[in-house]
XYZ file of N, CA and C in Angstrom:
483
model
N -16.222 -90.668 -0.339
C -15.245 -90.102 -1.225
C -15.521 -88.597 -1.357
N -14.450 -87.759 -1.118
C -14.673 -86.308 -1.191
C -14.986 -85.852 -2.612
N -15.757 -84.765 -2.618
C -16.157 -84.196 -3.902
C -14.976 -83.436 -4.499
N -14.662 -83.739 -5.730
C -13.528 -83.096 -6.384
C -14.001 -81.902 -7.193
N -13.338 -80.799 -7.021
C -13.705 -79.605 -7.780
C -12.807 -79.501 -8.989
N -13.365 -79.007 -9.997
C -12.610 -78.894 -11.234
C -11.915 -77.534 -11.315
N -10.799 -77.435 -12.039
C -10.086 -76.159 -12.162
C -10.942 -75.051 -12.775
N -11.877 -75.388 -13.592
C -12.726 -74.365 -14.196
C -13.576 -73.663 -13.142
N -13.951 -74.396 -12.066
C -14.729 -73.811 -10.981
C -13.908 -72.749 -10.255
N -12.613 -73.014 -10.025
C -11.729 -72.039 -9.384
C -11.566 -70.797 -10.249
N -11.462 -70.999 -11.526
C -11.363 -69.864 -12.440
C -12.643 -69.041 -12.407
N -13.774 -69.707 -12.340
C -15.060 -69.015 -12.263
C -15.140 -68.166 -10.991
N -14.728 -68.737 -9.841
C -14.738 -67.983 -8.584
C -13.790 -66.789 -8.641
N -12.637 -66.980 -9.219
C -11.667 -65.898 -9.342
C -12.221 -64.755 -10.181
N -12.846 -65.080 -11.288
C -13.415 -64.052 -12.162
C -14.563 -63.325 -11.467
N -15.350 -64.032 -10.677
C -16.497 -63.417 -10.014
C -16.089 -62.566 -8.807
N -15.057 -62.994 -8.073
C -14.671 -62.287 -6.855
C -13.597 -61.224 -7.074
N -12.890 -61.279 -8.156
C -11.818 -60.319 -8.409
C -12.302 -58.867 -8.414
N -13.402 -58.539 -9.063
C -13.857 -57.138 -9.010
C -14.198 -56.666 -7.606
N -14.576 -57.555 -6.735
C -14.881 -57.160 -5.366
C -13.619 -56.915 -4.553
N -12.550 -57.607 -4.892
C -11.303 -57.487 -4.140
C -10.421 -56.347 -4.627
N -10.479 -56.034 -5.897
C -9.632 -54.995 -6.475
C -10.470 -53.789 -6.861
N -9.884 -52.584 -6.831
C -10.643 -51.413 -7.272
C -10.899 -51.480 -8.769
N -11.909 -50.787 -9.179
C -12.289 -50.771 -10.588
C -11.209 -50.045 -11.381
N -10.642 -50.704 -12.373
C -9.565 -50.087 -13.141
C -10.086 -49.048 -14.119
N -11.372 -49.068 -14.392
C -11.938 -48.076 -15.306
C -12.387 -46.814 -14.580
N -12.393 -46.854 -13.266
C -12.828 -45.702 -12.487
C -11.651 -44.746 -12.332
N -11.924 -43.434 -12.367
C -10.880 -42.424 -12.201
C -10.294 -42.548 -10.797
N -8.972 -42.473 -10.639
C -8.378 -42.681 -9.318
C -8.794 -41.632 -8.295
N -9.211 -40.439 -8.735
C -9.590 -39.393 -7.804
C -11.081 -39.402 -7.482
N -11.836 -40.302 -8.100
C -13.276 -40.286 -7.875
C -13.587 -40.738 -6.457
N -14.661 -40.190 -5.917
C -15.056 -40.494 -4.557
C -16.530 -40.843 -4.537
N -16.944 -41.413 -3.438
C -18.340 -41.819 -3.340
C -19.243 -40.607 -3.145
N -20.524 -40.803 -3.367
C -21.499 -39.719 -3.215
C -21.580 -39.259 -1.769
N -21.387 -40.174 -0.822
C -21.448 -39.801 0.596
C -20.302 -38.871 0.968
N -19.099 -39.130 0.451
C -17.973 -38.254 0.783
C -18.119 -36.891 0.115
N -18.722 -36.843 -1.067
C -18.975 -35.551 -1.719
C -19.962 -34.745 -0.893
N -21.001 -35.394 -0.391
C -21.991 -34.711 0.439
C -21.349 -34.207 1.725
N -20.468 -34.999 2.334
C -19.777 -34.591 3.546
C -18.890 -33.387 3.279
N -18.208 -33.375 2.150
C -17.351 -32.252 1.795
C -18.176 -30.982 1.611
N -19.355 -31.093 0.990
C -20.226 -29.929 0.813
C -20.707 -29.403 2.160
N -21.012 -30.307 3.088
C -21.450 -29.870 4.408
C -20.336 -29.136 5.136
N -19.110 -29.637 5.041
C -17.970 -28.950 5.665
C -17.766 -27.581 5.054
N -17.848 -27.500 3.733
C -17.681 -26.221 3.046
C -18.750 -25.237 3.510
N -19.992 -25.698 3.601
C -21.076 -24.826 4.029
C -20.870 -24.385 5.474
N -20.422 -25.299 6.338
C -20.211 -24.959 7.739
C -19.078 -23.946 7.892
N -18.017 -24.081 7.115
C -16.874 -23.181 7.226
C -17.146 -21.816 6.620
N -18.045 -21.729 5.642
C -18.254 -20.464 4.944
C -19.608 -19.834 5.208
N -20.319 -20.299 6.197
C -21.666 -19.766 6.383
C -21.648 -18.302 6.814
N -20.634 -17.864 7.559
C -20.594 -16.474 7.993
C -20.252 -15.543 6.838
N -19.514 -16.028 5.881
C -19.188 -15.201 4.722
C -20.426 -14.933 3.880
N -21.367 -15.860 3.887
C -22.580 -15.655 3.106
C -23.528 -14.684 3.795
N -23.533 -14.657 5.125
C -24.456 -13.781 5.833
C -23.907 -12.368 5.963
N -22.587 -12.206 6.008
C -22.001 -10.874 6.159
C -20.958 -10.687 5.067
N -21.362 -10.164 3.955
C -20.451 -9.962 2.835
C -20.003 -8.505 2.837
N -18.753 -8.260 3.261
C -18.234 -6.908 3.388
C -17.872 -6.335 2.032
N -18.229 -5.074 1.804
C -17.874 -4.401 0.557
C -16.422 -3.964 0.630
N -15.670 -4.282 -0.400
C -14.276 -3.851 -0.477
C -14.098 -3.003 -1.725
N -13.755 -1.741 -1.545
C -13.548 -0.905 -2.735
C -12.329 -1.373 -3.514
N -12.295 -1.019 -4.782
C -11.175 -1.424 -5.635
C -9.881 -0.782 -5.161
N -9.951 0.469 -4.774
C -8.763 1.184 -4.289
C -8.868 1.397 -2.782
N -7.729 1.427 -2.124
C -7.704 1.681 -0.689
C -6.490 2.544 -0.382
N -6.490 3.152 0.797
C -5.427 4.070 1.194
C -4.424 3.356 2.090
N -3.154 3.608 1.807
C -2.053 3.026 2.564
C -1.093 4.149 2.918
N -0.773 4.277 4.195
C 0.123 5.328 4.665
C 1.454 4.703 5.056
N 2.533 5.256 4.503
C 3.883 4.790 4.825
C 4.690 5.953 5.370
N 5.483 5.689 6.401
C 6.329 6.707 7.019
C 7.765 6.214 7.028
N 8.683 7.151 6.787
C 10.121 6.860 6.835
C 10.733 7.788 7.872
N 11.401 7.215 8.861
C 12.071 8.016 9.890
C 13.569 7.961 9.652
N 14.163 9.124 9.452
C 15.602 9.238 9.230
C 16.263 9.531 10.573
N 16.990 8.566 11.105
C 17.652 8.785 12.393
C 18.855 9.704 12.248
N 19.792 9.330 11.387
C 21.033 10.110 11.326
C 21.699 10.070 9.954
N 20.950 9.845 8.891
C 21.536 9.816 7.546
C 21.577 11.253 7.041
N 22.784 11.849 7.037
C 22.897 13.261 6.649
C 23.453 13.441 5.244
N 24.133 12.454 4.691
C 24.751 12.596 3.374
C 23.814 12.250 2.222
N 22.619 11.809 2.494
C 21.717 11.356 1.425
C 21.258 12.528 0.570
N 21.244 12.316 -0.767
C 20.703 13.330 -1.677
C 19.190 13.265 -1.693
N 18.645 12.068 -1.777
C 17.193 11.901 -1.705
C 16.861 10.459 -1.363
N 15.619 10.253 -1.035
C 15.074 8.933 -0.741
C 14.043 8.622 -1.820
N 13.925 7.367 -2.178
C 12.931 6.952 -3.184
C 12.195 5.722 -2.656
N 10.875 5.839 -2.614
C 10.019 4.740 -2.197
C 9.342 4.200 -3.442
N 9.556 2.908 -3.738
C 9.115 2.323 -5.007
C 8.110 1.206 -4.735
N 7.063 1.209 -5.544
C 6.068 0.146 -5.579
C 5.688 -0.055 -7.025
N 4.896 -1.063 -7.338
C 4.537 -1.378 -8.720
C 3.901 -0.176 -9.418
N 2.914 0.457 -8.783
C 2.203 1.571 -9.412
C 2.545 2.930 -8.831
N 3.383 3.002 -7.817
C 3.694 4.274 -7.160
C 5.197 4.400 -6.959
N 5.700 5.593 -7.201
C 7.087 5.929 -6.886
C 7.092 7.359 -6.383
N 7.789 7.592 -5.301
C 7.877 8.955 -4.779
C 9.328 9.221 -4.392
N 9.839 10.375 -4.815
C 11.161 10.855 -4.413
C 10.948 11.941 -3.369
N 11.736 11.905 -2.322
C 11.571 12.889 -1.253
C 12.884 13.027 -0.509
N 12.973 14.067 0.298
C 14.105 14.246 1.188
C 13.549 14.400 2.594
N 14.170 13.737 3.526
C 13.790 13.874 4.931
C 15.068 14.124 5.725
N 15.069 15.196 6.491
C 16.247 15.587 7.261
C 16.475 14.596 8.407
N 17.723 14.502 8.885
C 18.001 13.614 10.019
C 17.145 13.995 11.229
N 16.582 12.998 11.865
C 15.732 13.227 13.028
C 14.279 13.515 12.683
N 13.943 13.570 11.410
C 12.574 13.885 10.978
C 11.894 12.648 10.396
N 10.577 12.781 10.186
C 9.769 11.687 9.644
C 9.033 12.177 8.408
N 9.116 11.395 7.336
C 8.355 11.659 6.112
C 7.170 10.697 6.089
N 5.973 11.240 5.862
C 4.761 10.420 5.805
C 3.992 10.758 4.546
N 3.539 9.734 3.854
C 2.749 9.946 2.639
C 1.687 8.853 2.564
N 0.497 9.237 2.076
C -0.598 8.284 1.898
C -0.767 8.013 0.417
N -0.860 6.750 0.072
C -0.980 6.324 -1.322
C -2.353 5.707 -1.545
N -2.859 5.867 -2.756
C -4.077 5.177 -3.160
C -3.638 3.992 -4.006
N -3.839 2.809 -3.483
C -3.365 1.600 -4.159
C -4.547 0.689 -4.464
N -4.371 -0.179 -5.450
C -5.466 -1.067 -5.836
C -5.099 -2.547 -5.775
N -3.896 -2.871 -5.352
C -3.503 -4.274 -5.231
C -2.308 -4.382 -4.303
N -2.025 -5.602 -3.877
C -0.873 -5.779 -3.006
C 0.397 -5.766 -3.835
N 1.498 -5.460 -3.187
C 2.764 -5.432 -3.896
C 3.918 -5.218 -2.939
N 5.114 -5.280 -3.487
C 6.329 -5.097 -2.698
C 6.726 -3.630 -2.688
N 7.037 -3.114 -1.500
C 7.530 -1.752 -1.328
C 9.011 -1.836 -0.988
N 9.802 -0.964 -1.609
C 11.247 -0.934 -1.385
C 11.686 0.513 -1.246
N 12.567 0.784 -0.289
C 13.112 2.125 -0.082
C 14.554 2.159 -0.577
N 14.869 3.175 -1.389
C 16.236 3.414 -1.851
C 16.718 4.720 -1.241
N 17.987 4.755 -0.829
C 18.620 5.983 -0.343
C 19.762 6.283 -1.297
N 19.702 7.449 -1.952
C 20.704 7.831 -2.956
C 21.741 8.744 -2.311
N 23.025 8.440 -2.573
C 24.136 9.224 -2.039
C 24.910 9.850 -3.188
N 25.730 10.879 -2.904
C 26.569 11.449 -3.969
C 27.504 10.388 -4.545
N 27.853 10.559 -5.805
C 28.738 9.607 -6.468
C 28.002 8.376 -6.962
N 26.731 8.490 -7.238
C 25.904 7.384 -7.746
C 25.949 6.148 -6.848
N 26.000 6.370 -5.563
C 25.910 5.266 -4.610
C 24.498 5.244 -4.039
N 24.021 4.057 -3.721
C 22.693 3.973 -3.112
C 22.627 2.761 -2.194
N 21.654 2.808 -1.312
C 21.371 1.686 -0.414
C 19.927 1.265 -0.652
N 19.686 -0.033 -0.589
C 18.357 -0.581 -0.875
C 17.860 -1.356 0.341
N 16.634 -1.061 0.747
C 16.052 -1.738 1.909
C 15.513 -3.108 1.518
N 15.270 -3.966 2.494
C 14.571 -5.224 2.189
C 13.152 -4.925 1.700
N 12.626 -5.794 0.842
C 11.268 -5.599 0.320
C 10.242 -5.948 1.388
N 9.102 -5.273 1.323
C 7.991 -5.566 2.233
C 6.729 -5.693 1.402
N 6.044 -6.830 1.504
C 4.787 -6.998 0.786
C 3.663 -6.499 1.690
N 2.843 -5.620 1.137
C 1.732 -5.038 1.884
C 0.477 -5.218 1.048
N -0.574 -5.722 1.677
C -1.830 -5.960 0.970
C -2.963 -5.207 1.651
N -4.121 -5.264 1.040
C -5.319 -4.616 1.569
C -5.679 -5.169 2.950
N -5.420 -6.448 3.167
C -5.800 -7.080 4.425
C -4.802 -6.825 5.548
N -3.655 -6.255 5.223
C -2.690 -5.967 6.277
C -3.005 -4.594 6.878
N -2.112 -4.094 7.698
C -2.343 -2.838 8.409
C -2.317 -1.659 7.447
N -2.947 -0.535 7.821
C -3.062 0.609 6.906
C -1.953 1.643 7.069
N -1.120 1.570 8.121
C -0.037 2.543 8.319
C 1.210 1.804 8.799
N 2.299 1.959 8.041
C 3.559 1.283 8.338
C 4.677 2.316 8.438
N 5.713 2.011 9.230
C 6.873 2.896 9.357
C 8.155 2.073 9.278
N 9.178 2.693 8.647
C 10.522 2.098 8.588
C 11.512 3.153 9.073
N 12.542 2.712 9.750
C 13.562 3.620 10.260
C 14.873 3.372 9.523
N 15.580 4.484 9.231
C 16.835 4.417 8.473
C 17.960 4.942 9.362
N 19.053 4.186 9.438
C 20.213 4.537 10.262
C 21.443 4.627 9.370
N 22.425 5.433 9.797
C 23.700 5.493 9.083
C 24.787 4.994 10.017
N 25.467 3.950 9.579
C 26.626 3.423 10.280
C 27.846 3.805 9.454
N 29.036 3.724 10.005
C 30.216 4.058 9.196
C 30.254 3.229 7.909
N 30.161 3.915 6.784
C 30.235 3.322 5.446
C 29.068 2.390 5.099
N 27.962 2.451 5.831
C 26.812 1.620 5.463
C 25.523 2.231 6.011
N 24.419 1.798 5.435
C 23.094 2.255 5.861
C 22.344 1.054 6.404
N 21.654 1.258 7.511
C 20.849 0.190 8.101
C 19.373 0.527 8.031
N 18.566 -0.482 7.767
C 17.117 -0.316 7.682
C 16.468 -1.200 8.736
N 15.484 -0.645 9.416
C 14.714 -1.477 10.340
C 13.685 -2.268 9.535
N 13.017 -3.185 10.186
C 11.872 -3.850 9.562
C 10.730 -2.844 9.473
N 9.765 -3.123 8.613
C 8.553 -2.305 8.579
C 7.743 -2.639 9.827
N 7.321 -1.593 10.560
C 6.526 -1.768 11.773
C 5.159 -1.129 11.592
N 4.153 -1.700 12.237
C 2.807 -1.127 12.198
C 2.765 0.118 13.076
N 2.100 1.158 12.589
C 1.901 2.377 13.378
C 0.542 2.290 14.049
N 0.531 2.326 15.371
C -0.725 2.210 16.107
C -1.259 3.554 16.570
N -0.427 4.604 16.543
C -0.895 5.926 16.959
C -0.403 6.955 15.952
N -0.990 8.125 15.992
C -0.644 9.181 15.042
C 0.753 9.720 15.329
N 1.435 10.148 14.264
C 2.759 10.747 14.410
C 2.620 12.200 14.840
N 3.573 12.670 15.631
C 3.539 14.077 16.069
C 4.281 14.956 15.111
């Protein structure tokens, strides 16, 4: 005659094996094992070991040179280059290049405005420039019938003449 198990035995097995089958409900869902934490630390150390051996000094302020080349805009009263901490008004004749070096301490958006008689103006697309980007940029300005065109900001690799 087969041995009969009682329902209480099944309940006992369920209570004993349930914690092994299901995750702990009291444990934080983002918690990880000690082995995975150690592995993450090793990856972090491997990826950043060169930064610890060669720590480059970065001054708070740095120099940024921007140039504006006026191809054929002859009706402009003035040009205005705007940034968070710097604004400069200038005039550049058609066919000439205006270059200025700024002392900046953070990244930001640079925008060029061209002012025309009659309170009309044209606004260039914004360009974000940071310390880690290039140190000399140039933009070109064109005049089309009834509109002004702006080139993208380009890196300057050689000195202007």
